[in-house]
Amino acid sequence: MDRSRWLALGRSLVGGAVGGSVFSLTGLPLAWMLGPLVANLLLASRGVDVAVPERLRGVFLGVMGLVLGARVTPELTHQVQEWWLSALLLVVAITCSTLAAAWWYRRRGFDGISALFSSAPGAMTAMIIMGEQSGGEPTRIAIAQSLRIVLVILLLPPLFWMLEDPAAGMTRPTLELEDAWLLLGILPAIWLGKRLRLPTPELLAPLILAALASVADIAHFSLPPVGMNIVLWVTGSAIGARFRGLSGAIFSRSLLDSTVATALALMVLAVFAELIHRFVGVPRDVALLALAPGGIGEMTILAVALNLDPVFVAFHHLLRMILLMFAAPMLARWIQHKAQRDVAKE
C-alpha cells in the first residue's frame, strides 16, 4: 500500500475516533460504529480522501465472525429446524419490499434493471456486478445499495433504543478475551472460504471455524467491550469512507431517493417482522433486524453489539443472500424479455 493510501487510512481512522468519542457522549447504542460512520461520511462528501482497505475491513469482519460462531451450540441445530415459518415469511417479505422500493426508483427515473438491483436488500457487491451484467447502471446501483446500508445502520439502533428499555437487551456482559489463538485462524479461514466460493467469506469462514470449535468444546472465543469497540470503529469508518469522490449534488439527490426507498422497504418489512414475532415467538426487534435490508456483515455486527440473538439474525440474512443470488438474475432476464417484447410491438 503506497503512502497516499496510508494517509487516507489515517484520516479515516482519526476522523472515526473523533466521531466515536462524540457519539459516545450521547448515550446512543453502537456509538463506536455510528460515530465513525457519520464522521467518514461527512469527510468523504466534503472531498477529503478517506479510505479503509477492503482487506483490513475483511479481517475485522472475520473477528466478528469468530464472535458470532462462538454462539453456536449443539442445541442451536434443533432451533434452526423450528425457523421454517420465519424463513417462508422472509421470502415473501423480500419480494414485497423489493417491489416497493423498485417502484419508487422507477418513478425517480431508474431503468427497470437498475431499479431492481438497487432495491434488492443485501448481497451488495453481487447485486452491483449482476446488475451491470444485466444491463443496469452500476454507479446508480452501487450508490443506492451503499446508502441503504448506511441508512439502516443509522436508523435501527436509535429506534430500538427509543422503543425498548435501554437496560433490557441493549447491555452486554463484561467479557474477557478468551481463546485468542483463534484469531490466528482468520486469514487461513478467509483464504479457504474464497477458494470454496462462500458468500461473504470474510464473515462466514471464521464463523464456521469458531462454530466448529464451539460445538466440539475446543474453544469459545469472546471479546472484551474494548475489543468490540475497536471492531465497530474500523467497520464504521470503512462504511462511511465508501462515499469518497461523490459530488455533493449527486449525493444529495441519491440520499433523497434512497431515504424514501429504504423507508418503504422498512415499512413493508416491519409488517412481516410483526408476523414473525407473533407466529414464531421471537422479540420484535430481533425479527425486524433479521429482515432489515442491510448487509449480512453489518446486520450481524448490530445483532452482536445489541445482544439481539445474532444467530437468528445471521441465519435469515444468509438465507436472504442465497435467495437473491438466484432470484435477481432470473427476474432481470424477465424484465429484459418484457422490454424487448414491448419494443417489438411498437
mmCIF file of C-alpha atoms in Angstrom:
data_model
loop_
_atom_site.group_PDB
_atom_site.id
_atom_site.type_symbol
_atom_site.label_atom_id
_atom_site.label_comp_id
_atom_site.label_asym_id
_atom_site.label_seq_id
_atom_site.Cartn_x
_atom_site.Cartn_y
_atom_site.Cartn_z
ATOM 1 C CA MET A 1 0.000 0.000 0.000
ATOM 2 C CA ASP A 2 1.506 3.346 -1.063
ATOM 3 C CA ARG A 3 1.908 6.475 1.059
ATOM 4 C CA SER A 4 -1.322 8.112 -0.154
ATOM 5 C CA ARG A 5 -3.368 5.068 0.885
ATOM 6 C CA TRP A 6 -1.743 5.055 4.317
ATOM 7 C CA LEU A 7 -2.612 8.733 4.715
ATOM 8 C CA ALA A 8 -6.195 8.082 3.592
ATOM 9 C CA LEU A 9 -6.464 5.262 6.134
ATOM 10 C CA GLY A 10 -5.019 7.500 8.852
ATOM 11 C CA ARG A 11 -7.525 10.276 8.099
ATOM 12 C CA SER A 12 -10.370 7.770 8.105
ATOM 13 C CA LEU A 13 -9.415 6.228 11.460
ATOM 14 C CA VAL A 14 -8.644 9.554 13.152
ATOM 15 C CA GLY A 15 -11.921 11.002 11.908
ATOM 16 C CA GLY A 16 -13.659 7.841 13.072
ATOM 17 C CA ALA A 17 -12.080 8.129 16.515
ATOM 18 C CA VAL A 18 -13.328 11.707 16.845
ATOM 19 C CA GLY A 19 -16.807 10.683 15.690
ATOM 20 C CA GLY A 20 -16.894 7.723 18.060
ATOM 21 C CA SER A 21 -15.807 9.865 21.008
ATOM 22 C CA VAL A 22 -18.505 12.459 20.280
ATOM 23 C CA PHE A 23 -21.264 9.900 19.785
ATOM 24 C CA SER A 24 -20.268 8.038 22.950
ATOM 25 C CA LEU A 25 -21.243 11.155 24.912
ATOM 26 C CA THR A 26 -24.843 10.885 23.646
ATOM 27 C CA GLY A 27 -25.560 7.541 25.269
ATOM 28 C CA LEU A 28 -26.758 6.062 21.970
ATOM 29 C CA PRO A 29 -26.093 2.359 21.373
ATOM 30 C CA LEU A 30 -23.336 1.467 18.916
ATOM 31 C CA ALA A 31 -21.689 4.885 19.343
ATOM 32 C CA TRP A 32 -18.372 3.481 18.108
ATOM 33 C CA MET A 33 -19.962 2.351 14.854
ATOM 34 C CA LEU A 34 -22.362 5.236 14.215
ATOM 35 C CA GLY A 35 -19.841 7.952 15.103
ATOM 36 C CA PRO A 36 -17.044 6.753 12.781
ATOM 37 C CA LEU A 37 -19.609 6.094 10.029
ATOM 38 C CA VAL A 38 -21.042 9.629 10.171
ATOM 39 C CA ALA A 39 -17.611 11.247 10.528
ATOM 40 C CA ASN A 40 -16.229 9.454 7.476
ATOM 41 C CA LEU A 41 -19.411 10.090 5.506
ATOM 42 C CA LEU A 42 -19.064 13.828 6.163
ATOM 43 C CA LEU A 43 -15.364 13.809 5.332
ATOM 44 C CA ALA A 44 -15.939 11.868 2.105
ATOM 45 C CA SER A 45 -18.805 14.135 0.997
ATOM 46 C CA ARG A 46 -16.512 17.148 1.547
ATOM 47 C CA GLY A 47 -13.913 15.702 -0.813
ATOM 48 C CA VAL A 48 -11.466 14.520 1.855
ATOM 49 C CA ASP A 49 -9.566 11.405 0.754
ATOM 50 C CA VAL A 50 -10.506 8.756 3.322
ATOM 51 C CA ALA A 51 -10.327 5.013 2.803
ATOM 52 C CA VAL A 52 -10.197 1.725 4.676
ATOM 53 C CA PRO A 53 -8.725 -1.099 2.566
ATOM 54 C CA GLU A 54 -11.099 -3.994 1.946
ATOM 55 C CA ARG A 55 -8.530 -6.464 3.304
ATOM 56 C CA LEU A 56 -8.355 -4.622 6.632
ATOM 57 C CA ARG A 57 -12.147 -4.405 6.804
ATOM 58 C CA GLY A 58 -12.274 -8.129 5.983
ATOM 59 C CA VAL A 59 -10.004 -9.017 8.907
ATOM 60 C CA PHE A 60 -12.204 -7.134 11.379
ATOM 61 C CA LEU A 61 -15.291 -8.707 9.842
ATOM 62 C CA GLY A 62 -13.546 -12.027 10.449
ATOM 63 C CA VAL A 63 -13.192 -11.162 14.141
ATOM 64 C CA MET A 64 -16.947 -10.578 14.233
ATOM 65 C CA GLY A 65 -17.378 -13.957 12.551
ATOM 66 C CA LEU A 66 -15.472 -15.585 15.415
ATOM 67 C CA VAL A 67 -17.678 -13.818 17.960
ATOM 68 C CA LEU A 68 -20.814 -14.997 16.180
ATOM 69 C CA GLY A 69 -19.564 -18.549 15.626
ATOM 70 C CA ALA A 70 -18.847 -18.899 19.327
ATOM 71 C CA ARG A 71 -22.611 -18.515 19.933
ATOM 72 C CA VAL A 72 -23.333 -21.745 18.034
ATOM 73 C CA THR A 73 -24.125 -24.709 20.294
ATOM 74 C CA PRO A 74 -25.424 -28.243 19.667
ATOM 75 C CA GLU A 75 -28.832 -27.076 20.938
ATOM 76 C CA LEU A 76 -28.961 -24.500 18.152
ATOM 77 C CA THR A 77 -29.416 -27.161 15.453
ATOM 78 C CA HIS A 78 -32.783 -28.023 16.989
ATOM 79 C CA GLN A 79 -33.778 -24.340 16.997
ATOM 80 C CA VAL A 80 -32.984 -23.919 13.283
ATOM 81 C CA GLN A 81 -35.485 -26.644 12.453
ATOM 82 C CA GLU A 82 -38.181 -24.515 14.102
ATOM 83 C CA TRP A 83 -37.441 -21.475 11.927
ATOM 84 C CA TRP A 84 -39.106 -22.768 8.745
ATOM 85 C CA LEU A 85 -42.076 -20.410 9.116
ATOM 86 C CA SER A 86 -39.915 -17.327 9.568
ATOM 87 C CA ALA A 87 -37.855 -18.445 6.554
ATOM 88 C CA LEU A 88 -41.040 -18.682 4.472
ATOM 89 C CA LEU A 89 -42.173 -15.238 5.649
ATOM 90 C CA LEU A 90 -38.701 -13.933 4.781
ATOM 91 C CA VAL A 91 -39.156 -14.979 1.144
ATOM 92 C CA VAL A 92 -42.469 -13.125 0.861
ATOM 93 C CA ALA A 93 -41.071 -10.110 2.738
ATOM 94 C CA ILE A 94 -38.070 -9.830 0.394
ATOM 95 C CA THR A 95 -40.343 -9.926 -2.648
ATOM 96 C CA CYS A 96 -42.761 -7.280 -1.358
ATOM 97 C CA SER A 97 -40.116 -4.887 -0.007
ATOM 98 C CA THR A 98 -38.022 -5.116 -3.192
ATOM 99 C CA LEU A 99 -41.046 -4.356 -5.369
ATOM 100 C CA ALA A 100 -41.993 -1.399 -3.173
ATOM 101 C CA ALA A 101 -38.505 0.147 -3.342
ATOM 102 C CA ALA A 102 -38.169 -0.608 -7.075
ATOM 103 C CA TRP A 103 -41.481 1.163 -7.720
ATOM 104 C CA TRP A 104 -40.070 4.310 -6.148
ATOM 105 C CA TYR A 105 -36.784 4.122 -8.059
ATOM 106 C CA ARG A 106 -38.708 3.730 -11.318
ATOM 107 C CA ARG A 107 -40.622 6.928 -10.513
ATOM 108 C CA ARG A 108 -37.271 8.638 -9.966
ATOM 109 C CA GLY A 109 -36.072 7.793 -13.454
ATOM 110 C CA PHE A 110 -34.221 4.494 -12.936
ATOM 111 C CA ASP A 111 -34.495 1.912 -15.687
ATOM 112 C CA GLY A 112 -36.131 -1.379 -14.713
ATOM 113 C CA ILE A 113 -32.885 -3.333 -14.256
ATOM 114 C CA SER A 114 -31.186 -0.629 -12.185
ATOM 115 C CA ALA A 115 -34.311 -0.187 -10.050
ATOM 116 C CA LEU A 116 -34.461 -3.926 -9.340
ATOM 117 C CA PHE A 117 -30.813 -4.359 -8.361
ATOM 118 C CA SER A 118 -30.808 -1.079 -6.379
ATOM 119 C CA SER A 119 -33.769 -2.395 -4.358
ATOM 120 C CA ALA A 120 -32.526 -5.934 -3.694
ATOM 121 C CA PRO A 121 -31.963 -5.948 0.100
ATOM 122 C CA GLY A 122 -28.493 -7.409 0.506
ATOM 123 C CA ALA A 123 -25.511 -9.032 -1.228
ATOM 124 C CA MET A 124 -24.402 -5.563 -2.326
ATOM 125 C CA THR A 125 -21.284 -6.493 -4.285
ATOM 126 C CA ALA A 126 -23.068 -9.295 -6.108
ATOM 127 C CA MET A 127 -26.038 -7.034 -6.926
ATOM 128 C CA ILE A 128 -23.736 -4.383 -8.423
ATOM 129 C CA ILE A 129 -21.895 -6.925 -10.586
ATOM 130 C CA MET A 130 -25.004 -8.799 -11.690
ATOM 131 C CA GLY A 131 -26.866 -5.543 -12.276
ATOM 132 C CA GLU A 132 -24.145 -4.341 -14.641
ATOM 133 C CA GLN A 133 -24.051 -7.698 -16.419
ATOM 134 C CA SER A 134 -27.832 -7.496 -16.874
ATOM 135 C CA GLY A 135 -27.659 -4.057 -18.477
ATOM 136 C CA GLY A 136 -28.179 -1.793 -15.452
ATOM 137 C CA GLU A 137 -26.195 1.292 -14.413
ATOM 138 C CA PRO A 138 -23.551 0.091 -11.920
ATOM 139 C CA THR A 139 -22.885 3.553 -10.442
ATOM 140 C CA ARG A 140 -26.546 4.109 -9.608
ATOM 141 C CA ILE A 141 -26.854 0.623 -8.157
ATOM 142 C CA ALA A 142 -23.684 0.999 -6.056
ATOM 143 C CA ILE A 143 -24.753 4.353 -4.605
ATOM 144 C CA ALA A 144 -28.281 3.124 -3.823
ATOM 145 C CA GLN A 145 -27.019 -0.096 -2.226
ATOM 146 C CA SER A 146 -24.398 1.704 -0.122
ATOM 147 C CA LEU A 147 -26.793 4.399 1.072
ATOM 148 C CA ARG A 148 -29.416 1.808 2.013
ATOM 149 C CA ILE A 149 -26.947 0.052 4.319
ATOM 150 C CA VAL A 150 -25.884 3.351 5.881
ATOM 151 C CA LEU A 151 -29.483 4.432 6.462
ATOM 152 C CA VAL A 152 -30.445 1.111 8.049
ATOM 153 C CA ILE A 153 -27.426 1.231 10.384
ATOM 154 C CA LEU A 154 -28.205 4.813 11.379
ATOM 155 C CA LEU A 155 -31.951 4.268 11.867
ATOM 156 C CA LEU A 156 -32.343 0.937 13.643
ATOM 157 C CA PRO A 157 -30.136 1.260 16.783
ATOM 158 C CA PRO A 158 -31.693 4.586 17.897
ATOM 159 C CA LEU A 159 -35.142 3.184 17.045
ATOM 160 C CA PHE A 160 -34.588 0.123 19.253
ATOM 161 C CA TRP A 161 -33.142 2.394 21.924
ATOM 162 C CA MET A 162 -36.272 4.596 21.953
ATOM 163 C CA LEU A 163 -38.829 1.789 21.778
ATOM 164 C CA GLU A 164 -37.213 -0.624 24.224
ATOM 165 C CA ASP A 165 -35.973 -0.339 27.777
ATOM 166 C CA PRO A 166 -32.249 0.505 27.350
ATOM 167 C CA ALA A 167 -31.432 -1.757 30.295
ATOM 168 C CA ALA A 168 -33.165 -4.724 28.666
ATOM 169 C CA GLY A 169 -31.432 -6.185 25.661
ATOM 170 C CA MET A 170 -29.017 -3.336 24.945
ATOM 171 C CA THR A 171 -26.442 -4.276 27.535
ATOM 172 C CA ARG A 172 -23.604 -6.743 27.138
ATOM 173 C CA PRO A 173 -21.997 -8.700 29.891
ATOM 174 C CA THR A 174 -18.409 -7.750 30.505
ATOM 175 C CA LEU A 175 -16.305 -10.364 28.796
ATOM 176 C CA GLU A 176 -12.624 -11.154 28.881
ATOM 177 C CA LEU A 177 -10.623 -12.088 25.818
ATOM 178 C CA GLU A 178 -10.893 -15.868 25.658
ATOM 179 C CA ASP A 179 -9.261 -18.377 23.285
ATOM 180 C CA ALA A 180 -7.457 -15.585 21.444
ATOM 181 C CA TRP A 181 -5.484 -18.172 19.477
ATOM 182 C CA LEU A 182 -8.485 -18.462 17.157
ATOM 183 C CA LEU A 183 -7.542 -15.033 15.786
ATOM 184 C CA LEU A 184 -4.625 -16.756 14.032
ATOM 185 C CA GLY A 185 -7.141 -18.761 12.017
ATOM 186 C CA ILE A 186 -8.905 -15.749 10.472
ATOM 187 C CA LEU A 187 -6.672 -15.281 7.411
ATOM 188 C CA PRO A 188 -6.392 -19.009 6.572
ATOM 189 C CA ALA A 189 -10.156 -19.375 7.031
ATOM 190 C CA ILE A 190 -10.867 -16.412 4.725
ATOM 191 C CA TRP A 191 -8.477 -17.823 2.117
ATOM 192 C CA LEU A 192 -10.224 -21.196 2.241
ATOM 193 C CA GLY A 193 -13.650 -19.531 2.179
ATOM 194 C CA LYS A 194 -12.753 -17.683 -1.009
ATOM 195 C CA ARG A 195 -11.474 -20.876 -2.610
ATOM 196 C CA LEU A 196 -14.768 -22.580 -1.708
ATOM 197 C CA ARG A 197 -16.694 -19.538 -3.046
ATOM 198 C CA LEU A 198 -18.582 -18.942 0.190
ATOM 199 C CA PRO A 199 -20.808 -15.829 0.178
ATOM 200 C CA THR A 200 -19.150 -13.105 2.286
ATOM 201 C CA PRO A 201 -16.187 -15.389 3.116
ATOM 202 C CA GLU A 202 -14.650 -12.748 5.414
ATOM 203 C CA LEU A 203 -17.535 -13.289 7.820
ATOM 204 C CA LEU A 204 -18.746 -16.824 7.163
ATOM 205 C CA ALA A 205 -15.423 -18.700 7.037
ATOM 206 C CA PRO A 206 -14.241 -17.525 10.512
ATOM 207 C CA LEU A 207 -17.813 -18.050 11.734
ATOM 208 C CA ILE A 208 -17.694 -21.687 10.663
ATOM 209 C CA LEU A 209 -14.254 -22.078 12.250
ATOM 210 C CA ALA A 210 -15.453 -20.730 15.612
ATOM 211 C CA ALA A 211 -18.728 -22.670 15.408
ATOM 212 C CA LEU A 212 -16.910 -25.970 14.874
ATOM 213 C CA ALA A 213 -14.565 -25.201 17.774
ATOM 214 C CA SER A 214 -17.528 -24.263 19.981
ATOM 215 C CA VAL A 215 -19.644 -27.317 19.142
ATOM 216 C CA ALA A 216 -16.629 -29.580 19.708
ATOM 217 C CA ASP A 217 -15.978 -27.763 23.012
ATOM 218 C CA ILE A 218 -12.428 -26.965 21.899
ATOM 219 C CA ALA A 219 -12.628 -23.177 22.187
ATOM 220 C CA HIS A 220 -15.202 -20.476 22.928
ATOM 221 C CA PHE A 221 -13.989 -17.154 21.531
ATOM 222 C CA SER A 222 -15.082 -13.894 23.178
ATOM 223 C CA LEU A 223 -14.075 -10.231 23.063
ATOM 224 C CA PRO A 224 -13.996 -7.685 25.892
ATOM 225 C CA PRO A 225 -16.000 -4.470 25.331
ATOM 226 C CA VAL A 226 -12.915 -2.516 24.253
ATOM 227 C CA GLY A 227 -12.208 -5.133 21.579
ATOM 228 C CA MET A 228 -15.773 -4.898 20.309
ATOM 229 C CA ASN A 229 -15.484 -1.109 20.111
ATOM 230 C CA ILE A 230 -12.307 -1.402 18.035
ATOM 231 C CA VAL A 231 -14.111 -3.695 15.587
ATOM 232 C CA LEU A 232 -17.031 -1.241 15.398
ATOM 233 C CA TRP A 233 -14.659 1.726 14.940
ATOM 234 C CA VAL A 234 -12.873 0.231 11.930
ATOM 235 C CA THR A 235 -16.071 -1.176 10.405
ATOM 236 C CA GLY A 236 -17.987 2.098 10.770
ATOM 237 C CA SER A 237 -15.091 4.047 9.275
ATOM 238 C CA ALA A 238 -14.956 1.666 6.310
ATOM 239 C CA ILE A 239 -18.678 2.045 5.576
ATOM 240 C CA GLY A 240 -18.588 5.847 5.694
ATOM 241 C CA ALA A 241 -15.422 6.069 3.588
ATOM 242 C CA ARG A 242 -17.132 4.303 0.665
ATOM 243 C CA PHE A 243 -18.589 7.633 -0.459
ATOM 244 C CA ARG A 244 -15.319 9.380 -1.253
ATOM 245 C CA GLY A 245 -15.281 11.103 -4.641
ATOM 246 C CA LEU A 246 -19.059 11.564 -4.757
ATOM 247 C CA SER A 247 -20.118 15.146 -5.554
ATOM 248 C CA GLY A 248 -22.418 16.967 -3.167
ATOM 249 C CA ALA A 249 -25.224 17.331 -5.732
ATOM 250 C CA ILE A 250 -25.256 13.654 -6.658
ATOM 251 C CA PHE A 251 -25.022 12.658 -3.007
ATOM 252 C CA SER A 252 -27.981 14.868 -2.008
ATOM 253 C CA ARG A 253 -30.178 13.563 -4.815
ATOM 254 C CA SER A 254 -29.210 9.972 -4.155
ATOM 255 C CA LEU A 255 -29.781 10.404 -0.412
ATOM 256 C CA LEU A 256 -33.356 11.571 -1.042
ATOM 257 C CA ASP A 257 -34.061 8.645 -3.379
ATOM 258 C CA SER A 258 -32.539 6.093 -1.014
ATOM 259 C CA THR A 259 -34.215 7.505 2.079
ATOM 260 C CA VAL A 260 -37.688 7.106 0.583
ATOM 261 C CA ALA A 261 -36.885 3.668 -0.879
ATOM 262 C CA THR A 262 -35.435 2.457 2.431
ATOM 263 C CA ALA A 263 -38.416 3.818 4.380
ATOM 264 C CA LEU A 264 -40.827 1.990 2.049
ATOM 265 C CA ALA A 265 -38.870 -1.249 2.396
ATOM 266 C CA LEU A 266 -38.691 -0.955 6.196
ATOM 267 C CA MET A 267 -42.437 -0.318 6.481
ATOM 268 C CA VAL A 268 -43.181 -3.445 4.461
ATOM 269 C CA LEU A 269 -40.633 -5.492 6.399
ATOM 270 C CA ALA A 270 -41.995 -4.250 9.737
ATOM 271 C CA VAL A 271 -45.334 -5.887 8.883
ATOM 272 C CA PHE A 272 -43.645 -9.238 8.270
ATOM 273 C CA ALA A 273 -41.457 -8.790 11.372
ATOM 274 C CA GLU A 274 -44.655 -8.458 13.391
ATOM 275 C CA LEU A 275 -45.951 -11.705 11.840
ATOM 276 C CA ILE A 276 -42.691 -13.471 12.748
ATOM 277 C CA HIS A 277 -42.953 -12.089 16.275
ATOM 278 C CA ARG A 278 -46.495 -13.394 16.667
ATOM 279 C CA PHE A 279 -46.166 -16.795 14.990
ATOM 280 C CA VAL A 280 -42.524 -17.725 15.700
ATOM 281 C CA GLY A 281 -42.240 -16.104 19.109
ATOM 282 C CA VAL A 282 -39.036 -14.078 18.692
ATOM 283 C CA PRO A 283 -38.903 -10.487 20.005
ATOM 284 C CA ARG A 284 -39.976 -7.726 17.594
ATOM 285 C CA ASP A 285 -36.538 -6.107 17.445
ATOM 286 C CA VAL A 286 -34.861 -9.434 16.632
ATOM 287 C CA ALA A 287 -37.438 -10.160 13.926
ATOM 288 C CA LEU A 288 -37.011 -6.707 12.365
ATOM 289 C CA LEU A 289 -33.217 -6.934 12.420
ATOM 290 C CA ALA A 290 -33.421 -10.396 10.794
ATOM 291 C CA LEU A 291 -35.419 -8.858 7.919
ATOM 292 C CA ALA A 292 -33.686 -5.467 7.789
ATOM 293 C CA PRO A 293 -32.397 -4.555 4.296
ATOM 294 C CA GLY A 294 -28.731 -4.293 5.242
ATOM 295 C CA GLY A 295 -25.660 -6.390 4.505
ATOM 296 C CA ILE A 296 -25.142 -9.630 6.402
ATOM 297 C CA GLY A 297 -21.902 -8.351 7.941
ATOM 298 C CA GLU A 298 -23.350 -5.051 9.119
ATOM 299 C CA MET A 299 -26.590 -6.568 10.424
ATOM 300 C CA THR A 300 -24.709 -9.310 12.260
ATOM 301 C CA ILE A 301 -22.495 -6.700 13.891
ATOM 302 C CA LEU A 302 -25.605 -4.823 15.037
ATOM 303 C CA ALA A 303 -27.100 -8.023 16.431
ATOM 304 C CA VAL A 304 -23.954 -8.951 18.369
ATOM 305 C CA ALA A 305 -23.393 -5.427 19.676
ATOM 306 C CA LEU A 306 -27.040 -5.033 20.740
ATOM 307 C CA ASN A 307 -27.270 -8.600 22.080
ATOM 308 C CA LEU A 308 -30.235 -9.416 19.797
ATOM 309 C CA ASP A 309 -29.870 -13.152 19.047
ATOM 310 C CA PRO A 310 -27.182 -12.806 16.338
ATOM 311 C CA VAL A 311 -27.517 -16.440 15.208
ATOM 312 C CA PHE A 312 -31.204 -15.980 14.299
ATOM 313 C CA VAL A 313 -30.339 -12.743 12.506
ATOM 314 C CA ALA A 314 -27.357 -14.227 10.631
ATOM 315 C CA PHE A 315 -29.327 -17.322 9.573
ATOM 316 C CA HIS A 316 -32.052 -15.251 7.931
ATOM 317 C CA HIS A 317 -29.627 -12.840 6.271
ATOM 318 C CA LEU A 318 -27.615 -15.717 4.844
ATOM 319 C CA LEU A 319 -30.819 -17.286 3.526
ATOM 320 C CA ARG A 320 -31.833 -13.951 2.018
ATOM 321 C CA MET A 321 -28.451 -13.579 0.326
ATOM 322 C CA ILE A 322 -28.677 -17.045 -1.246
ATOM 323 C CA LEU A 323 -32.214 -16.375 -2.488
ATOM 324 C CA LEU A 324 -31.224 -13.037 -4.021
ATOM 325 C CA MET A 325 -28.238 -14.575 -5.813
ATOM 326 C CA PHE A 326 -30.602 -16.932 -7.651
ATOM 327 C CA ALA A 327 -33.769 -14.856 -7.958
ATOM 328 C CA ALA A 328 -32.394 -11.452 -9.032
ATOM 329 C CA PRO A 329 -30.778 -12.613 -12.316
ATOM 330 C CA MET A 330 -33.922 -14.541 -13.288
ATOM 331 C CA LEU A 331 -36.139 -11.530 -12.637
ATOM 332 C CA ALA A 332 -33.706 -9.321 -14.566
ATOM 333 C CA ARG A 333 -33.962 -11.621 -17.603
ATOM 334 C CA TRP A 334 -37.771 -11.428 -17.374
ATOM 335 C CA ILE A 335 -37.585 -7.602 -17.345
ATOM 336 C CA GLN A 336 -35.265 -7.664 -20.369
ATOM 337 C CA HIS A 337 -37.551 -10.011 -22.327
ATOM 338 C CA LYS A 338 -40.580 -7.884 -21.448
ATOM 339 C CA ALA A 339 -38.806 -4.733 -22.634
ATOM 340 C CA GLN A 340 -37.814 -6.454 -25.898
ATOM 341 C CA ARG A 341 -41.414 -7.574 -26.482
ATOM 342 C CA ASP A 342 -42.687 -4.046 -25.875
ATOM 343 C CA VAL A 343 -40.171 -2.650 -28.380
ATOM 344 C CA ALA A 344 -41.161 -5.299 -30.968
ATOM 345 C CA LYS A 345 -44.842 -4.358 -30.604
ATOM 346 C CA GLU A 346 -44.020 -0.753 -31.370
#
